[in-house]
């Protein structure tokens, strides 16, 4: 009986081959589009996260204090008590972390912290020939910062190690270097906010793929302190790399409690982009859902047509002993067959399209979050499983109605010619 049911299923389904092919094609296209959408969205997100994790600090400690150093209000309920003010403390204009070496020692006491790199942030004017360009300059200790951002692995020109050996050296990001037409060995003149001029030499150019990083320049810490008027023990921020990335939030809170400076994880710094990206991803999935939903309607249309055209065949089957459940199974199998074949073809097309899109060169934008010469396409077996499963589910749901209508056919009415 099971073999006969399968035979009947295929004979009815292949009676109209053109309609069958179009239905399978609709499901295939829906599955392919969904796979490509998932791959593209997930690939871009994972590429962004990977670039951040590899090329930026896991935690940034800023100069913002969480608690005031001294009480805002002095209260003493004892009459006649005296308070002695030894020295008046002038508030500096710069937002700085004072005694950064001591703060670094407090942070590195936590074994989960791998490296701490002090950084001075400057916004200065760079002059190269007749070109004047605002520059975002980071003053760093090159060996430490290289462990945080791995510049040595991303140098397109020069050697990052030369920055440590060159007191007046500067390393340019690829984006800003392209804007200024800078090459290794060129001399740049920097104008500080105080009006002083500093001549520096380009020791190399790096490209991380993150525009936020590649728009920056890096000099030695002491040079940056001199340009910005910082004292020897003052920096703007501390960049931290941790051993356990999954626990970065816990480490940040521990640092805040110990050092009394605000610490933000890479997730917190990139929260705006991640939230926007997730919203765009949901919109893409929502639109793709309707592509497969339309394919589901096509499946329902084929089965409804089969029920209407094969109503006498159904009556004959029921009159010779086929049960309602077996008739229902015939049409459910038809929907399952169409869905499975469509999902397989769609998965193959999706795989081919992923490889094709990943191989097409693209022009990286300098205004976006990440820059790449190829589309970042994700690759995971779960893309194909989820897309195929969704298509099969929609197709089976679309098959339920026609299958139940077929099972309700009264063979007596049909054979008498009453329907």
PDB file of C-alpha atoms in Angstrom, residues 15-297:
ATOM      1  CA  UNK A  15       0.846  15.224 -14.780  1.00  0.00           C
ATOM      2  CA  UNK A  16       1.571  18.909 -15.425  1.00  0.00           C
ATOM      3  CA  UNK A  17       5.347  19.173 -15.665  1.00  0.00           C
ATOM      4  CA  UNK A  18       5.508  22.869 -16.551  1.00  0.00           C
ATOM      5  CA  UNK A  19       3.482  23.854 -13.489  1.00  0.00           C
ATOM      6  CA  UNK A  20       5.622  21.560 -11.338  1.00  0.00           C
ATOM      7  CA  UNK A  21       8.862  23.071 -12.640  1.00  0.00           C
ATOM      8  CA  UNK A  22       7.666  26.632 -12.019  1.00  0.00           C
ATOM      9  CA  UNK A  23       6.634  25.776  -8.461  1.00  0.00           C
ATOM     10  CA  UNK A  24       9.972  24.133  -7.688  1.00  0.00           C
ATOM     11  CA  UNK A  25      11.744  27.126  -9.251  1.00  0.00           C
ATOM     12  CA  UNK A  26       9.808  29.496  -6.991  1.00  0.00           C
ATOM     13  CA  UNK A  27      10.840  27.598  -3.874  1.00  0.00           C
ATOM     14  CA  UNK A  28      14.446  27.343  -5.118  1.00  0.00           C
ATOM     15  CA  UNK A  29      14.686  31.093  -5.664  1.00  0.00           C
ATOM     16  CA  UNK A  30      13.188  31.776  -2.229  1.00  0.00           C
ATOM     17  CA  UNK A  31      15.658  29.447  -0.504  1.00  0.00           C
ATOM     18  CA  UNK A  32      18.577  30.889  -2.494  1.00  0.00           C
ATOM     19  CA  UNK A  33      17.649  34.484  -1.616  1.00  0.00           C
ATOM     20  CA  UNK A  34      17.252  33.627   2.062  1.00  0.00           C
ATOM     21  CA  UNK A  35      20.623  31.825   2.171  1.00  0.00           C
ATOM     22  CA  UNK A  36      22.392  34.726   0.445  1.00  0.00           C
ATOM     23  CA  UNK A  37      20.738  37.254   2.787  1.00  0.00           C
ATOM     24  CA  UNK A  38      21.736  35.316   5.906  1.00  0.00           C
ATOM     25  CA  UNK A  39      25.254  34.803   4.575  1.00  0.00           C
ATOM     26  CA  UNK A  40      25.730  38.476   3.696  1.00  0.00           C
ATOM     27  CA  UNK A  41      24.305  39.871   6.936  1.00  0.00           C
ATOM     28  CA  UNK A  42      26.153  37.398   9.130  1.00  0.00           C
ATOM     29  CA  UNK A  43      29.363  37.759   7.113  1.00  0.00           C
ATOM     30  CA  UNK A  44      29.425  41.542   7.429  1.00  0.00           C
ATOM     31  CA  UNK A  45      28.648  41.403  11.157  1.00  0.00           C
ATOM     32  CA  UNK A  46      31.259  38.722  11.879  1.00  0.00           C
ATOM     33  CA  UNK A  47      33.852  40.562   9.765  1.00  0.00           C
ATOM     34  CA  UNK A  48      33.175  43.778  11.666  1.00  0.00           C
ATOM     35  CA  UNK A  49      33.410  42.050  15.037  1.00  0.00           C
ATOM     36  CA  UNK A  50      36.571  40.166  14.047  1.00  0.00           C
ATOM     37  CA  UNK A  51      38.284  43.339  12.855  1.00  0.00           C
ATOM     38  CA  UNK A  52      37.345  45.119  16.087  1.00  0.00           C
ATOM     39  CA  UNK A  53      38.545  42.251  18.267  1.00  0.00           C
ATOM     40  CA  UNK A  54      41.825  41.913  16.345  1.00  0.00           C
ATOM     41  CA  UNK A  55      42.677  45.576  15.734  1.00  0.00           C
ATOM     42  CA  UNK A  56      41.172  47.620  18.559  1.00  0.00           C
ATOM     43  CA  UNK A  57      41.361  47.481  22.355  1.00  0.00           C
ATOM     44  CA  UNK A  58      38.909  45.194  24.126  1.00  0.00           C
ATOM     45  CA  UNK A  59      38.435  47.826  26.857  1.00  0.00           C
ATOM     46  CA  UNK A  60      39.091  51.585  26.812  1.00  0.00           C
ATOM     47  CA  UNK A  61      39.671  53.356  30.123  1.00  0.00           C
ATOM     48  CA  UNK A  62      38.868  57.045  29.724  1.00  0.00           C
ATOM     49  CA  UNK A  63      39.725  59.997  31.948  1.00  0.00           C
ATOM     50  CA  UNK A  64      36.137  60.295  33.216  1.00  0.00           C
ATOM     51  CA  UNK A  65      36.047  59.692  36.952  1.00  0.00           C
ATOM     52  CA  UNK A  66      33.119  57.751  38.376  1.00  0.00           C
ATOM     53  CA  UNK A  67      33.426  59.248  41.873  1.00  0.00           C
ATOM     54  CA  UNK A  68      34.792  62.668  42.825  1.00  0.00           C
ATOM     55  CA  UNK A  69      38.291  62.615  44.265  1.00  0.00           C
ATOM     56  CA  UNK A  70      37.254  64.831  47.172  1.00  0.00           C
ATOM     57  CA  UNK A  71      33.796  65.279  48.757  1.00  0.00           C
ATOM     58  CA  UNK A  72      31.613  67.921  47.133  1.00  0.00           C
ATOM     59  CA  UNK A  73      30.340  69.119  50.541  1.00  0.00           C
ATOM     60  CA  UNK A  74      32.322  69.232  53.775  1.00  0.00           C
ATOM     61  CA  UNK A  75      30.085  68.628  56.789  1.00  0.00           C
ATOM     62  CA  UNK A  76      31.159  68.606  60.446  1.00  0.00           C
ATOM     63  CA  UNK A  77      28.536  68.686  63.185  1.00  0.00           C
ATOM     64  CA  UNK A  78      31.059  69.437  65.957  1.00  0.00           C
ATOM     65  CA  UNK A  79      30.972  73.055  67.026  1.00  0.00           C
ATOM     66  CA  UNK A  80      34.265  74.854  67.010  1.00  0.00           C
ATOM     67  CA  UNK A  81      35.975  72.328  64.723  1.00  0.00           C
ATOM     68  CA  UNK A  82      38.446  73.639  62.170  1.00  0.00           C
ATOM     69  CA  UNK A  83      39.266  72.505  58.640  1.00  0.00           C
ATOM     70  CA  UNK A  84      42.720  73.250  57.270  1.00  0.00           C
ATOM     71  CA  UNK A  85      43.122  73.740  53.479  1.00  0.00           C
ATOM     72  CA  UNK A  86      46.754  73.037  52.643  1.00  0.00           C
ATOM     73  CA  UNK A  87      46.765  73.861  48.943  1.00  0.00           C
ATOM     74  CA  UNK A  88      44.276  75.028  46.376  1.00  0.00           C
ATOM     75  CA  UNK A  89      44.057  72.626  43.404  1.00  0.00           C
ATOM     76  CA  UNK A  90      43.603  74.250  40.037  1.00  0.00           C
ATOM     77  CA  UNK A  91      41.483  72.399  37.565  1.00  0.00           C
ATOM     78  CA  UNK A  92      43.330  71.613  34.340  1.00  0.00           C
ATOM     79  CA  UNK A  93      41.655  72.140  30.996  1.00  0.00           C
ATOM     80  CA  UNK A  94      42.734  68.769  29.593  1.00  0.00           C
ATOM     81  CA  UNK A  95      40.867  65.581  30.405  1.00  0.00           C
ATOM     82  CA  UNK A  96      43.706  63.356  31.515  1.00  0.00           C
ATOM     83  CA  UNK A  97      44.490  60.234  33.502  1.00  0.00           C
ATOM     84  CA  UNK A  98      47.088  61.242  36.057  1.00  0.00           C
ATOM     85  CA  UNK A  99      49.793  58.847  37.237  1.00  0.00           C
ATOM     86  CA  UNK A 100      48.914  56.441  34.435  1.00  0.00           C
ATOM     87  CA  UNK A 101      51.699  54.026  35.386  1.00  0.00           C
ATOM     88  CA  UNK A 102      50.151  53.565  38.837  1.00  0.00           C
ATOM     89  CA  UNK A 103      46.695  53.077  37.318  1.00  0.00           C
ATOM     90  CA  UNK A 104      48.160  50.559  34.871  1.00  0.00           C
ATOM     91  CA  UNK A 105      49.646  48.576  37.743  1.00  0.00           C
ATOM     92  CA  UNK A 106      46.246  48.452  39.453  1.00  0.00           C
ATOM     93  CA  UNK A 107      44.647  47.172  36.236  1.00  0.00           C
ATOM     94  CA  UNK A 108      47.330  44.549  35.470  1.00  0.00           C
ATOM     95  CA  UNK A 109      46.904  43.057  38.953  1.00  0.00           C
ATOM     96  CA  UNK A 110      43.895  41.312  37.401  1.00  0.00           C
ATOM     97  CA  UNK A 111      45.262  38.143  35.755  1.00  0.00           C
ATOM     98  CA  UNK A 112      42.524  38.349  33.108  1.00  0.00           C
ATOM     99  CA  UNK A 113      44.185  41.485  31.687  1.00  0.00           C
ATOM    100  CA  UNK A 114      46.872  40.775  29.090  1.00  0.00           C
ATOM    101  CA  UNK A 115      48.213  44.236  28.163  1.00  0.00           C
ATOM    102  CA  UNK A 116      47.669  47.896  29.031  1.00  0.00           C
ATOM    103  CA  UNK A 117      48.762  50.606  26.596  1.00  0.00           C
ATOM    104  CA  UNK A 118      48.745  54.338  27.532  1.00  0.00           C
ATOM    105  CA  UNK A 119      47.501  56.674  24.801  1.00  0.00           C
ATOM    106  CA  UNK A 120      47.508  60.443  24.280  1.00  0.00           C
ATOM    107  CA  UNK A 121      44.814  61.690  21.893  1.00  0.00           C
ATOM    108  CA  UNK A 122      45.441  64.824  19.832  1.00  0.00           C
ATOM    109  CA  UNK A 123      43.620  66.684  17.076  1.00  0.00           C
ATOM    110  CA  UNK A 124      46.246  68.627  15.166  1.00  0.00           C
ATOM    111  CA  UNK A 125      46.803  70.122  11.726  1.00  0.00           C
ATOM    112  CA  UNK A 126      49.178  68.340   9.337  1.00  0.00           C
ATOM    113  CA  UNK A 127      50.849  70.102   6.421  1.00  0.00           C
ATOM    114  CA  UNK A 128      52.354  68.256   3.479  1.00  0.00           C
ATOM    115  CA  UNK A 129      53.477  70.526   0.674  1.00  0.00           C
ATOM    116  CA  UNK A 130      50.551  72.820  -0.069  1.00  0.00           C
ATOM    117  CA  UNK A 131      48.017  70.428   1.464  1.00  0.00           C
ATOM    118  CA  UNK A 132      46.626  71.069   4.944  1.00  0.00           C
ATOM    119  CA  UNK A 133      44.691  68.289   6.683  1.00  0.00           C
ATOM    120  CA  UNK A 134      43.275  67.825  10.212  1.00  0.00           C
ATOM    121  CA  UNK A 135      44.835  64.753  11.793  1.00  0.00           C
ATOM    122  CA  UNK A 136      43.728  62.515  14.633  1.00  0.00           C
ATOM    123  CA  UNK A 137      46.997  61.599  16.342  1.00  0.00           C
ATOM    124  CA  UNK A 138      47.525  58.863  18.914  1.00  0.00           C
ATOM    125  CA  UNK A 139      50.605  59.039  21.088  1.00  0.00           C
ATOM    126  CA  UNK A 140      51.596  55.477  22.035  1.00  0.00           C
ATOM    127  CA  UNK A 141      54.351  53.226  23.302  1.00  0.00           C
ATOM    128  CA  UNK A 142      54.814  51.234  20.051  1.00  0.00           C
ATOM    129  CA  UNK A 143      55.647  47.769  21.505  1.00  0.00           C
ATOM    130  CA  UNK A 144      52.639  47.916  23.850  1.00  0.00           C
ATOM    131  CA  UNK A 145      50.200  49.305  21.292  1.00  0.00           C
ATOM    132  CA  UNK A 146      51.331  46.691  18.766  1.00  0.00           C
ATOM    133  CA  UNK A 147      50.135  44.008  21.192  1.00  0.00           C
ATOM    134  CA  UNK A 148      46.760  45.761  21.416  1.00  0.00           C
ATOM    135  CA  UNK A 149      46.105  46.545  17.735  1.00  0.00           C
ATOM    136  CA  UNK A 150      48.637  44.286  15.933  1.00  0.00           C
ATOM    137  CA  UNK A 151      49.894  46.971  13.575  1.00  0.00           C
ATOM    138  CA  UNK A 152      52.891  44.891  12.474  1.00  0.00           C
ATOM    139  CA  UNK A 153      50.516  42.436  10.767  1.00  0.00           C
ATOM    140  CA  UNK A 154      48.732  45.229   8.865  1.00  0.00           C
ATOM    141  CA  UNK A 155      51.619  47.313   7.500  1.00  0.00           C
ATOM    142  CA  UNK A 156      51.367  47.967   3.755  1.00  0.00           C
ATOM    143  CA  UNK A 157      54.523  50.109   3.740  1.00  0.00           C
ATOM    144  CA  UNK A 158      57.452  50.272   6.120  1.00  0.00           C
ATOM    145  CA  UNK A 159      57.995  48.531   9.459  1.00  0.00           C
ATOM    146  CA  UNK A 160      55.972  49.457  12.555  1.00  0.00           C
ATOM    147  CA  UNK A 161      58.976  48.630  14.764  1.00  0.00           C
ATOM    148  CA  UNK A 162      60.731  51.662  13.266  1.00  0.00           C
ATOM    149  CA  UNK A 163      58.319  53.929  15.140  1.00  0.00           C
ATOM    150  CA  UNK A 164      59.952  53.020  18.459  1.00  0.00           C
ATOM    151  CA  UNK A 165      63.425  53.718  17.034  1.00  0.00           C
ATOM    152  CA  UNK A 166      62.385  57.031  15.460  1.00  0.00           C
ATOM    153  CA  UNK A 167      61.600  59.755  18.044  1.00  0.00           C
ATOM    154  CA  UNK A 168      60.102  62.001  15.359  1.00  0.00           C
ATOM    155  CA  UNK A 169      58.414  59.166  13.442  1.00  0.00           C
ATOM    156  CA  UNK A 170      54.745  58.903  12.530  1.00  0.00           C
ATOM    157  CA  UNK A 171      52.702  55.985  11.154  1.00  0.00           C
ATOM    158  CA  UNK A 172      49.755  56.789   8.890  1.00  0.00           C
ATOM    159  CA  UNK A 173      46.516  54.865   8.399  1.00  0.00           C
ATOM    160  CA  UNK A 174      45.773  53.889   4.806  1.00  0.00           C
ATOM    161  CA  UNK A 175      42.691  56.117   4.487  1.00  0.00           C
ATOM    162  CA  UNK A 176      44.303  59.360   5.647  1.00  0.00           C
ATOM    163  CA  UNK A 177      47.537  58.510   3.796  1.00  0.00           C
ATOM    164  CA  UNK A 178      45.570  58.195   0.559  1.00  0.00           C
ATOM    165  CA  UNK A 179      43.843  61.530   1.156  1.00  0.00           C
ATOM    166  CA  UNK A 180      47.201  63.283   1.663  1.00  0.00           C
ATOM    167  CA  UNK A 181      49.097  61.236  -0.975  1.00  0.00           C
ATOM    168  CA  UNK A 182      51.602  60.306   1.727  1.00  0.00           C
ATOM    169  CA  UNK A 183      54.372  57.722   1.247  1.00  0.00           C
ATOM    170  CA  UNK A 184      56.951  56.236   3.572  1.00  0.00           C
ATOM    171  CA  UNK A 185      59.854  58.636   4.087  1.00  0.00           C
ATOM    172  CA  UNK A 186      57.871  61.844   3.525  1.00  0.00           C
ATOM    173  CA  UNK A 187      58.252  64.718   5.978  1.00  0.00           C
ATOM    174  CA  UNK A 188      55.101  66.181   7.592  1.00  0.00           C
ATOM    175  CA  UNK A 189      54.760  69.373   9.598  1.00  0.00           C
ATOM    176  CA  UNK A 190      52.365  69.324  12.558  1.00  0.00           C
ATOM    177  CA  UNK A 191      50.847  72.483  14.048  1.00  0.00           C
ATOM    178  CA  UNK A 192      49.835  72.156  17.686  1.00  0.00           C
ATOM    179  CA  UNK A 193      47.009  74.041  19.393  1.00  0.00           C
ATOM    180  CA  UNK A 194      49.635  76.300  20.990  1.00  0.00           C
ATOM    181  CA  UNK A 195      50.981  77.310  17.571  1.00  0.00           C
ATOM    182  CA  UNK A 196      54.246  75.360  17.766  1.00  0.00           C
ATOM    183  CA  UNK A 197      55.484  73.475  14.700  1.00  0.00           C
ATOM    184  CA  UNK A 198      56.776  69.890  14.827  1.00  0.00           C
ATOM    185  CA  UNK A 199      58.453  68.127  11.912  1.00  0.00           C
ATOM    186  CA  UNK A 200      57.869  64.366  11.714  1.00  0.00           C
ATOM    187  CA  UNK A 201      58.843  61.642   9.234  1.00  0.00           C
ATOM    188  CA  UNK A 202      56.497  58.934   7.932  1.00  0.00           C
ATOM    189  CA  UNK A 203      57.906  55.508   8.906  1.00  0.00           C
ATOM    190  CA  UNK A 204      55.092  53.430   7.383  1.00  0.00           C
ATOM    191  CA  UNK A 205      51.459  53.013   6.398  1.00  0.00           C
ATOM    192  CA  UNK A 206      49.048  50.456   7.850  1.00  0.00           C
ATOM    193  CA  UNK A 207      45.638  49.152   6.764  1.00  0.00           C
ATOM    194  CA  UNK A 208      43.410  47.307   9.253  1.00  0.00           C
ATOM    195  CA  UNK A 209      40.169  47.450   7.241  1.00  0.00           C
ATOM    196  CA  UNK A 210      38.512  49.536   9.980  1.00  0.00           C
ATOM    197  CA  UNK A 211      38.029  53.100   8.766  1.00  0.00           C
ATOM    198  CA  UNK A 212      37.904  54.391  12.333  1.00  0.00           C
ATOM    199  CA  UNK A 213      41.470  53.121  12.834  1.00  0.00           C
ATOM    200  CA  UNK A 214      42.806  53.773   9.319  1.00  0.00           C
ATOM    201  CA  UNK A 215      41.894  57.470   9.576  1.00  0.00           C
ATOM    202  CA  UNK A 216      44.350  57.894  12.463  1.00  0.00           C
ATOM    203  CA  UNK A 217      48.074  58.564  12.825  1.00  0.00           C
ATOM    204  CA  UNK A 218      50.411  57.217  15.513  1.00  0.00           C
ATOM    205  CA  UNK A 219      53.485  58.815  17.079  1.00  0.00           C
ATOM    206  CA  UNK A 220      55.627  58.055  20.125  1.00  0.00           C
ATOM    207  CA  UNK A 221      54.038  58.839  23.475  1.00  0.00           C
ATOM    208  CA  UNK A 222      56.645  61.400  24.524  1.00  0.00           C
ATOM    209  CA  UNK A 223      56.310  63.293  21.259  1.00  0.00           C
ATOM    210  CA  UNK A 224      52.508  63.402  21.652  1.00  0.00           C
ATOM    211  CA  UNK A 225      52.863  64.607  25.261  1.00  0.00           C
ATOM    212  CA  UNK A 226      55.172  67.371  24.081  1.00  0.00           C
ATOM    213  CA  UNK A 227      52.834  68.420  21.251  1.00  0.00           C
ATOM    214  CA  UNK A 228      49.731  68.397  23.464  1.00  0.00           C
ATOM    215  CA  UNK A 229      51.319  69.923  26.564  1.00  0.00           C
ATOM    216  CA  UNK A 230      50.809  66.820  28.718  1.00  0.00           C
ATOM    217  CA  UNK A 231      52.948  66.110  31.744  1.00  0.00           C
ATOM    218  CA  UNK A 232      55.108  62.985  31.752  1.00  0.00           C
ATOM    219  CA  UNK A 233      52.659  61.051  33.950  1.00  0.00           C
ATOM    220  CA  UNK A 234      49.500  62.118  32.044  1.00  0.00           C
ATOM    221  CA  UNK A 235      47.670  60.371  29.202  1.00  0.00           C
ATOM    222  CA  UNK A 236      44.215  60.602  27.659  1.00  0.00           C
ATOM    223  CA  UNK A 237      43.183  56.950  27.764  1.00  0.00           C
ATOM    224  CA  UNK A 238      44.361  53.437  28.525  1.00  0.00           C
ATOM    225  CA  UNK A 239      43.827  50.691  25.943  1.00  0.00           C
ATOM    226  CA  UNK A 240      43.411  47.194  27.340  1.00  0.00           C
ATOM    227  CA  UNK A 241      43.518  43.739  25.816  1.00  0.00           C
ATOM    228  CA  UNK A 242      42.117  40.875  27.897  1.00  0.00           C
ATOM    229  CA  UNK A 243      42.796  37.147  27.971  1.00  0.00           C
ATOM    230  CA  UNK A 244      39.121  36.176  28.266  1.00  0.00           C
ATOM    231  CA  UNK A 245      37.073  38.162  25.747  1.00  0.00           C
ATOM    232  CA  UNK A 246      33.770  36.721  26.967  1.00  0.00           C
ATOM    233  CA  UNK A 247      34.424  38.269  30.407  1.00  0.00           C
ATOM    234  CA  UNK A 248      35.366  41.755  29.183  1.00  0.00           C
ATOM    235  CA  UNK A 249      32.268  43.342  30.754  1.00  0.00           C
ATOM    236  CA  UNK A 250      33.114  41.865  34.158  1.00  0.00           C
ATOM    237  CA  UNK A 251      36.738  42.997  33.810  1.00  0.00           C
ATOM    238  CA  UNK A 252      35.611  46.537  32.901  1.00  0.00           C
ATOM    239  CA  UNK A 253      33.421  46.773  35.995  1.00  0.00           C
ATOM    240  CA  UNK A 254      36.322  45.533  38.151  1.00  0.00           C
ATOM    241  CA  UNK A 255      38.611  48.194  36.668  1.00  0.00           C
ATOM    242  CA  UNK A 256      36.055  50.903  37.412  1.00  0.00           C
ATOM    243  CA  UNK A 257      35.800  49.781  41.015  1.00  0.00           C
ATOM    244  CA  UNK A 258      39.577  49.704  41.517  1.00  0.00           C
ATOM    245  CA  UNK A 259      40.793  52.644  39.418  1.00  0.00           C
ATOM    246  CA  UNK A 260      37.774  55.006  39.645  1.00  0.00           C
ATOM    247  CA  UNK A 261      37.931  55.668  35.880  1.00  0.00           C
ATOM    248  CA  UNK A 262      35.200  54.805  33.408  1.00  0.00           C
ATOM    249  CA  UNK A 263      35.933  51.634  31.409  1.00  0.00           C
ATOM    250  CA  UNK A 264      33.961  50.785  28.257  1.00  0.00           C
ATOM    251  CA  UNK A 265      34.090  47.456  26.414  1.00  0.00           C
ATOM    252  CA  UNK A 266      34.275  47.158  22.633  1.00  0.00           C
ATOM    253  CA  UNK A 267      30.604  46.099  22.603  1.00  0.00           C
ATOM    254  CA  UNK A 268      29.621  49.301  24.393  1.00  0.00           C
ATOM    255  CA  UNK A 269      31.707  51.451  22.040  1.00  0.00           C
ATOM    256  CA  UNK A 270      30.203  49.741  18.966  1.00  0.00           C
ATOM    257  CA  UNK A 271      26.663  49.484  20.356  1.00  0.00           C
ATOM    258  CA  UNK A 272      25.222  52.035  17.915  1.00  0.00           C
ATOM    259  CA  UNK A 273      26.491  50.194  14.857  1.00  0.00           C
ATOM    260  CA  UNK A 274      25.556  46.758  16.190  1.00  0.00           C
ATOM    261  CA  UNK A 275      21.997  47.883  17.019  1.00  0.00           C
ATOM    262  CA  UNK A 276      21.565  49.470  13.583  1.00  0.00           C
ATOM    263  CA  UNK A 277      22.943  46.401  11.866  1.00  0.00           C
ATOM    264  CA  UNK A 278      20.612  44.071  13.758  1.00  0.00           C
ATOM    265  CA  UNK A 279      17.646  46.237  12.795  1.00  0.00           C
ATOM    266  CA  UNK A 280      18.659  46.145   9.115  1.00  0.00           C
ATOM    267  CA  UNK A 281      19.119  42.375   9.358  1.00  0.00           C
ATOM    268  CA  UNK A 282      15.605  41.927  10.728  1.00  0.00           C
ATOM    269  CA  UNK A 283      14.178  44.018   7.865  1.00  0.00           C
ATOM    270  CA  UNK A 284      16.050  41.916   5.291  1.00  0.00           C
ATOM    271  CA  UNK A 285      14.826  38.669   6.862  1.00  0.00           C
ATOM    272  CA  UNK A 286      11.275  40.023   6.999  1.00  0.00           C
ATOM    273  CA  UNK A 287      11.303  40.866   3.285  1.00  0.00           C
ATOM    274  CA  UNK A 288      12.886  37.539   2.389  1.00  0.00           C
ATOM    275  CA  UNK A 289      10.183  35.750   4.365  1.00  0.00           C
ATOM    276  CA  UNK A 290       7.613  36.969   1.835  1.00  0.00           C
ATOM    277  CA  UNK A 291       9.616  35.522  -1.055  1.00  0.00           C
ATOM    278  CA  UNK A 292       9.260  32.035   0.419  1.00  0.00           C
ATOM    279  CA  UNK A 293       5.660  32.759   1.464  1.00  0.00           C
ATOM    280  CA  UNK A 294       4.793  33.464  -2.182  1.00  0.00           C
ATOM    281  CA  UNK A 295       6.453  30.172  -3.099  1.00  0.00           C
ATOM    282  CA  UNK A 296       4.241  28.495  -0.480  1.00  0.00           C
ATOM    283  CA  UNK A 297       1.161  29.912  -2.195  1.00  0.00           C
TER     284      UNK A 297
END
